[in-house]
Short mmCIF file of C-alpha atoms and ligand atoms in Angstrom, two decimals:
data_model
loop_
_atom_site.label_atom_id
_atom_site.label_comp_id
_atom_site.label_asym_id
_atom_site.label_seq_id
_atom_site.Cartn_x
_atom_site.Cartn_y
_atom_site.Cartn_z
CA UNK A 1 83.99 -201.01 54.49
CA UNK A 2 84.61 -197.67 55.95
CA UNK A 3 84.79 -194.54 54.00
CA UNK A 4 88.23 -193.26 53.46
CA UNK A 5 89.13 -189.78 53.64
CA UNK A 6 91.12 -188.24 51.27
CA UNK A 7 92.49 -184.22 51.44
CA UNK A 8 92.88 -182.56 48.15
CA UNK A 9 95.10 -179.54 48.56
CA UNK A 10 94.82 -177.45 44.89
CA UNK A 11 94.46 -173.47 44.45
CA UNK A 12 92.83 -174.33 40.90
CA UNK A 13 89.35 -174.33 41.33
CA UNK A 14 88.36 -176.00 38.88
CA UNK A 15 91.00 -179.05 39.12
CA UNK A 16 90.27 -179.36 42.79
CA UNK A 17 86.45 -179.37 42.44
CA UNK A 18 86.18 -181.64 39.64
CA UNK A 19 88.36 -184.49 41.77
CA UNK A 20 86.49 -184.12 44.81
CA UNK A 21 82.98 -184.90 42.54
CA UNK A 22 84.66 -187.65 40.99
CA UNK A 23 86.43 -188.89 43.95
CA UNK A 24 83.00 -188.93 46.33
CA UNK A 25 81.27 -190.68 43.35
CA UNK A 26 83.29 -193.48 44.33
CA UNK A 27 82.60 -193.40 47.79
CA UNK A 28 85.37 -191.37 49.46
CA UNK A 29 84.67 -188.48 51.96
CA UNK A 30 86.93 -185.55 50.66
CA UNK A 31 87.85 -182.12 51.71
CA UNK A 32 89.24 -179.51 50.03
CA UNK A 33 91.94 -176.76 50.12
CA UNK A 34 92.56 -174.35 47.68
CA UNK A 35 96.01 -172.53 49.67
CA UNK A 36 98.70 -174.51 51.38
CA UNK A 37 98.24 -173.04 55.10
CA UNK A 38 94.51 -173.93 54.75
CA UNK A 39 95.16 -177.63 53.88
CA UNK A 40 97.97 -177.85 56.78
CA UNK A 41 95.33 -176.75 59.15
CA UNK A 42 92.43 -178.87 57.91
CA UNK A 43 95.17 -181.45 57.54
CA UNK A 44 95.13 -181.15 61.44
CA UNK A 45 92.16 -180.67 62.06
CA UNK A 46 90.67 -183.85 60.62
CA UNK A 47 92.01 -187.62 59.97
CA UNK A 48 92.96 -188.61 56.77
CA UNK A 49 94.22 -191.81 55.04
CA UNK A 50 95.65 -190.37 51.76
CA UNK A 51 96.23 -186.38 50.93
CA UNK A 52 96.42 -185.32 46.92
CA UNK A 53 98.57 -182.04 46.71
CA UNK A 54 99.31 -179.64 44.31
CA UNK A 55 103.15 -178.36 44.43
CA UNK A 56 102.89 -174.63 43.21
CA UNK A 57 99.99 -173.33 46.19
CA UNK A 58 99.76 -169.98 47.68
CA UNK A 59 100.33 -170.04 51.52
CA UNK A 60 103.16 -173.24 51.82
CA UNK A 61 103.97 -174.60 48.59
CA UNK A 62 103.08 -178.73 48.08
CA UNK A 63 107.09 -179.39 48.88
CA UNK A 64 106.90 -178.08 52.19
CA UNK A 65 103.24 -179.17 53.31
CA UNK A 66 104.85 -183.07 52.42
CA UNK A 67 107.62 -182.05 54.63
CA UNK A 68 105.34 -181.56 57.59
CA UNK A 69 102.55 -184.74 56.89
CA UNK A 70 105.75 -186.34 56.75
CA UNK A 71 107.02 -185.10 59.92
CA UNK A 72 103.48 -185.47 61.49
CA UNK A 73 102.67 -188.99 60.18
CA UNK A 74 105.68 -190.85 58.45
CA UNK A 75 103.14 -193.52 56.84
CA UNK A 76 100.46 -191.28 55.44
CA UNK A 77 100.43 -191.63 51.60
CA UNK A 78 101.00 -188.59 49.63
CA UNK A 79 100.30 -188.09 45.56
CA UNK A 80 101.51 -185.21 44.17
CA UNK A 81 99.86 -183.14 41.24
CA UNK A 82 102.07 -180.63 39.42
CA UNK A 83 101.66 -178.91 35.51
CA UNK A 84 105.95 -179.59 36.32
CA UNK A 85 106.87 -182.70 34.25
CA UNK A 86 110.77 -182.50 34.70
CA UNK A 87 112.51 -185.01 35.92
CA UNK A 88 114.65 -182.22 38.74
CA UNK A 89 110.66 -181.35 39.84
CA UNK A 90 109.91 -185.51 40.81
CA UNK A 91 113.29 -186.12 42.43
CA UNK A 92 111.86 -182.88 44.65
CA UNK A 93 108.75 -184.22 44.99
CA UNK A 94 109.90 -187.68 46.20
CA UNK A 95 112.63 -185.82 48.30
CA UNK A 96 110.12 -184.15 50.05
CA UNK A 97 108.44 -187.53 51.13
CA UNK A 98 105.42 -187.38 48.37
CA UNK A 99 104.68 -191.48 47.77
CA UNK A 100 103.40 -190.72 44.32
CA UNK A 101 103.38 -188.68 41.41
CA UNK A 102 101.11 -187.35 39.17
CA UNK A 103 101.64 -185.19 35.76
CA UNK A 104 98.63 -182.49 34.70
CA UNK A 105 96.98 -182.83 32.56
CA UNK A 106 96.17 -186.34 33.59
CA UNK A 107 93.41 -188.86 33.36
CA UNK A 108 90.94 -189.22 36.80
CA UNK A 109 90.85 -192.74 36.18
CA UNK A 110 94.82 -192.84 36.94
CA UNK A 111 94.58 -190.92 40.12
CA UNK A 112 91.73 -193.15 40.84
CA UNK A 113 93.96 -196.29 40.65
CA UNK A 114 96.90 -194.89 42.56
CA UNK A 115 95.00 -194.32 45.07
CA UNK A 116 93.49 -197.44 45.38
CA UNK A 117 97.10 -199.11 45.27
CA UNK A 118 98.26 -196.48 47.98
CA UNK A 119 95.23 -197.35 50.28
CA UNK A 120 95.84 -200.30 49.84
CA UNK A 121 99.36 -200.74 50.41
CA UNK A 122 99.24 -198.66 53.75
CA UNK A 123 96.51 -201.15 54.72
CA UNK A 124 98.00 -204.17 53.99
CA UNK A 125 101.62 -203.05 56.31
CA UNK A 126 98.69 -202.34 58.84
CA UNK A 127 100.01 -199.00 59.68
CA UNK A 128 98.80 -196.78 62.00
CA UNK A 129 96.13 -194.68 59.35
CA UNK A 130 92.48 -193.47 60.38
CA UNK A 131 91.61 -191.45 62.89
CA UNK A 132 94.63 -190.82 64.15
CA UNK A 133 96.03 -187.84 66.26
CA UNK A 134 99.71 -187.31 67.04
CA UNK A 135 101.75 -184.96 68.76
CA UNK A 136 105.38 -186.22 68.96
CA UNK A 137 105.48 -189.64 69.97
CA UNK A 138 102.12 -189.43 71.62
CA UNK A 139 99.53 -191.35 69.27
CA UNK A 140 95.70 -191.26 69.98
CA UNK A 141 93.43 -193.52 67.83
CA UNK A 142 89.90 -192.11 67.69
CA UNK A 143 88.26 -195.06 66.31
CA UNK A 144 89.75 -197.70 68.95
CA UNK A 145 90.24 -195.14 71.49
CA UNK A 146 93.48 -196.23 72.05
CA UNK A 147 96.45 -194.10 73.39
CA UNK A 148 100.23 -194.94 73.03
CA UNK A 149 103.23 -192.84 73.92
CA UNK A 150 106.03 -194.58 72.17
CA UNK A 151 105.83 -197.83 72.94
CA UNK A 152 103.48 -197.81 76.07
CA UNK A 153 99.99 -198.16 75.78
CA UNK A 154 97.83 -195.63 78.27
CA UNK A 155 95.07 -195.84 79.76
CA UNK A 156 92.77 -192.68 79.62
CA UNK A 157 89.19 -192.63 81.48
CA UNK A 158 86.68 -190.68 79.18
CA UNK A 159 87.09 -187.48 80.28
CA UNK A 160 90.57 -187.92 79.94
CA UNK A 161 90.93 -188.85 76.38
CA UNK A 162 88.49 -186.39 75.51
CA UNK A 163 90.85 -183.49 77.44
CA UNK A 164 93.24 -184.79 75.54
CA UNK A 165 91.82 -185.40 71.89
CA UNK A 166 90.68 -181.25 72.78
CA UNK A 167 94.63 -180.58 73.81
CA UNK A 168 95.83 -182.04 70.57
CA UNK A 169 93.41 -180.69 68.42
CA UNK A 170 94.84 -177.61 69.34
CA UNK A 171 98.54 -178.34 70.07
CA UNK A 172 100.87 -175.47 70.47
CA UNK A 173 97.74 -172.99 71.29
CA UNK A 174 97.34 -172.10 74.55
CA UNK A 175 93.66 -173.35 75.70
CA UNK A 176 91.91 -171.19 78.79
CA UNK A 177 90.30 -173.27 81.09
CA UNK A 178 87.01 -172.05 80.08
CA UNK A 179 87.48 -173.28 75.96
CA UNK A 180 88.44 -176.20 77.77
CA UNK A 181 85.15 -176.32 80.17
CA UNK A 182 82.93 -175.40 77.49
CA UNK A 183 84.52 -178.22 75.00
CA UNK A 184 85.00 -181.03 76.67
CA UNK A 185 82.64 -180.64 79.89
CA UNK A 186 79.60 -179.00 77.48
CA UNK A 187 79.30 -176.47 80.69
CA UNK A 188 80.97 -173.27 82.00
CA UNK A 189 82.46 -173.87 85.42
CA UNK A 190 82.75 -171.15 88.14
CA UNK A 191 86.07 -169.95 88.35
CA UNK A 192 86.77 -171.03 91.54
CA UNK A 193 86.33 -174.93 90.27
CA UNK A 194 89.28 -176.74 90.05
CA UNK A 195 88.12 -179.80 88.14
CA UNK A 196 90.02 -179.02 85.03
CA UNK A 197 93.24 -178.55 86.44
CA UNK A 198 92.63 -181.43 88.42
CA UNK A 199 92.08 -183.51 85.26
CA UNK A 200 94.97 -182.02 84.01
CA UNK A 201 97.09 -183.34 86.55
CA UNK A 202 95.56 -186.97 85.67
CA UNK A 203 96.61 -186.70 82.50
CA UNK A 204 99.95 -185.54 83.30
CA UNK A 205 100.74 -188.53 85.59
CA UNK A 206 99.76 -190.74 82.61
CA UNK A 207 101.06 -188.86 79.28
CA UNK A 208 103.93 -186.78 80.31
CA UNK A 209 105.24 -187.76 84.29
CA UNK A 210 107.94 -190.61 83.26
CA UNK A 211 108.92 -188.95 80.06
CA UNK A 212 111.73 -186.98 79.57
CA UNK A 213 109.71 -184.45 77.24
CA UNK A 214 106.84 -182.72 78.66
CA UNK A 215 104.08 -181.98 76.44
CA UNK A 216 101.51 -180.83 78.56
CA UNK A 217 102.67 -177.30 79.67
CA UNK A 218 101.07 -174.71 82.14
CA UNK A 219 100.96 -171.16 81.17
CA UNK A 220 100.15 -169.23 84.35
CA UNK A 221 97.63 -167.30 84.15
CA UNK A 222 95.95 -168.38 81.06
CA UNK A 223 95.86 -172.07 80.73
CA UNK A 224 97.50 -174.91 79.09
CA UNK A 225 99.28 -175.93 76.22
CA UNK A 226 99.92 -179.16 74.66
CA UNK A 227 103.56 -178.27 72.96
CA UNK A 228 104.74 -180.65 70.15
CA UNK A 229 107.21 -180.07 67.50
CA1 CA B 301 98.79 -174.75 41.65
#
């Protein structure tokens, strides 16, 4: 079975350390945050199947960071860690979109089993978890190499998807044409070459031409930007 990779997202050291041990002694790849901006941008970064968040962080607090997996990736399962045991604190937590809830102190073992029951239950509605990348409605699957937008299934050439993967890793950023020759062609192209913004206009034809929403954006002068809410 494949390893599943959970983010932890905990400014206490010590908590956040000791579940990442005990989570990768049973066999799941984990990363760690200690500050809410730092797990939203690892959060991006990488593909997850679960995320474990704390609710009082420094950066974005847990409430809001739910918000925005939420917003990014309606299915991905969320438990929530607070020292808050009130019932006001849960009803925010579940408001917020968290699929879980967990009271400190509390045991490892019980964290373990939710989530195994979350994995499992996101597994079993075969939703869309993995190695997934999103921007809007545009989904990329990493693993399958599959690209939808919507409900139509594209399809990319090599170069293409991996313009794109490099585009959506780095969505609302503007990207020069030279990070985008160095990343994705491994070489540094002459100015004067046009291949990129030829690719770019291959991509455009297939991701954004008979959509109402553009994602792919040009901004002269400097390069490109993949724009997504
Ligand atoms: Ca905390």
């Amino acid at each position: 079975m494949e390893e599943k990779r959970v983010l932890i997202v905990e400014d206490e050291h010590k908590i956040a350390d000791t579940l990442k041990t005990g989570l990768m002694e049973h066999g799941y790849h984990v990363e760690v945050a200690y500050d809410g901006k730092i797990g939203e941008r690892l959060y991006f970064a990488h593909s997850f199947n679960l995320v474990v968040l704390d609710i009082n962080l420094p950066g974005i607090n847990g409430y809001e960071l739910c918000r925005i997996i939420r917003n990014h990736n309606a299915p991905m399962p969320v438990i929530m860690l607070t020292a808050l045991g009130r019932l006001n604190d849960k009803i925010k937590g579940y408001d917020s979109g968290a699929d879980d809830y967990l009271v400190k102190p509390f045991e490892f073992q019980e964290l373990l089993v939710k989530i195994r029951v979350l994995l499992k239950r996101t597994m079993s509605q075969h939703l869309p978890v993995g190695n997934l990348l999103q921007a809007d409605d545009l989904i990329m699957n990493l693993d399958t190499k599959e690209v939808r937008r919507g409900d139509d299934s594209i399809t990319l050439t090599v170069k293409e998807f991996q313009l794109l993967e490099f585009l959506i890793r780095n969505r609302n950023r503007v990207v020069s044409r030279a990070d985008i020759s160095v990343n994705v062609w491994d070489i540094d192209f002459d100015t004067n070459s046009n291949v990129i913004d030829v690719y770019i206009n291959y991509l455009r034809n297939k991701v954004d031409k008979k959509y109402e929403k553009k994602l792919i954006l040009t901004q002269t002068g400097m390069g490109y930007m993949l724009k997504a809410a």
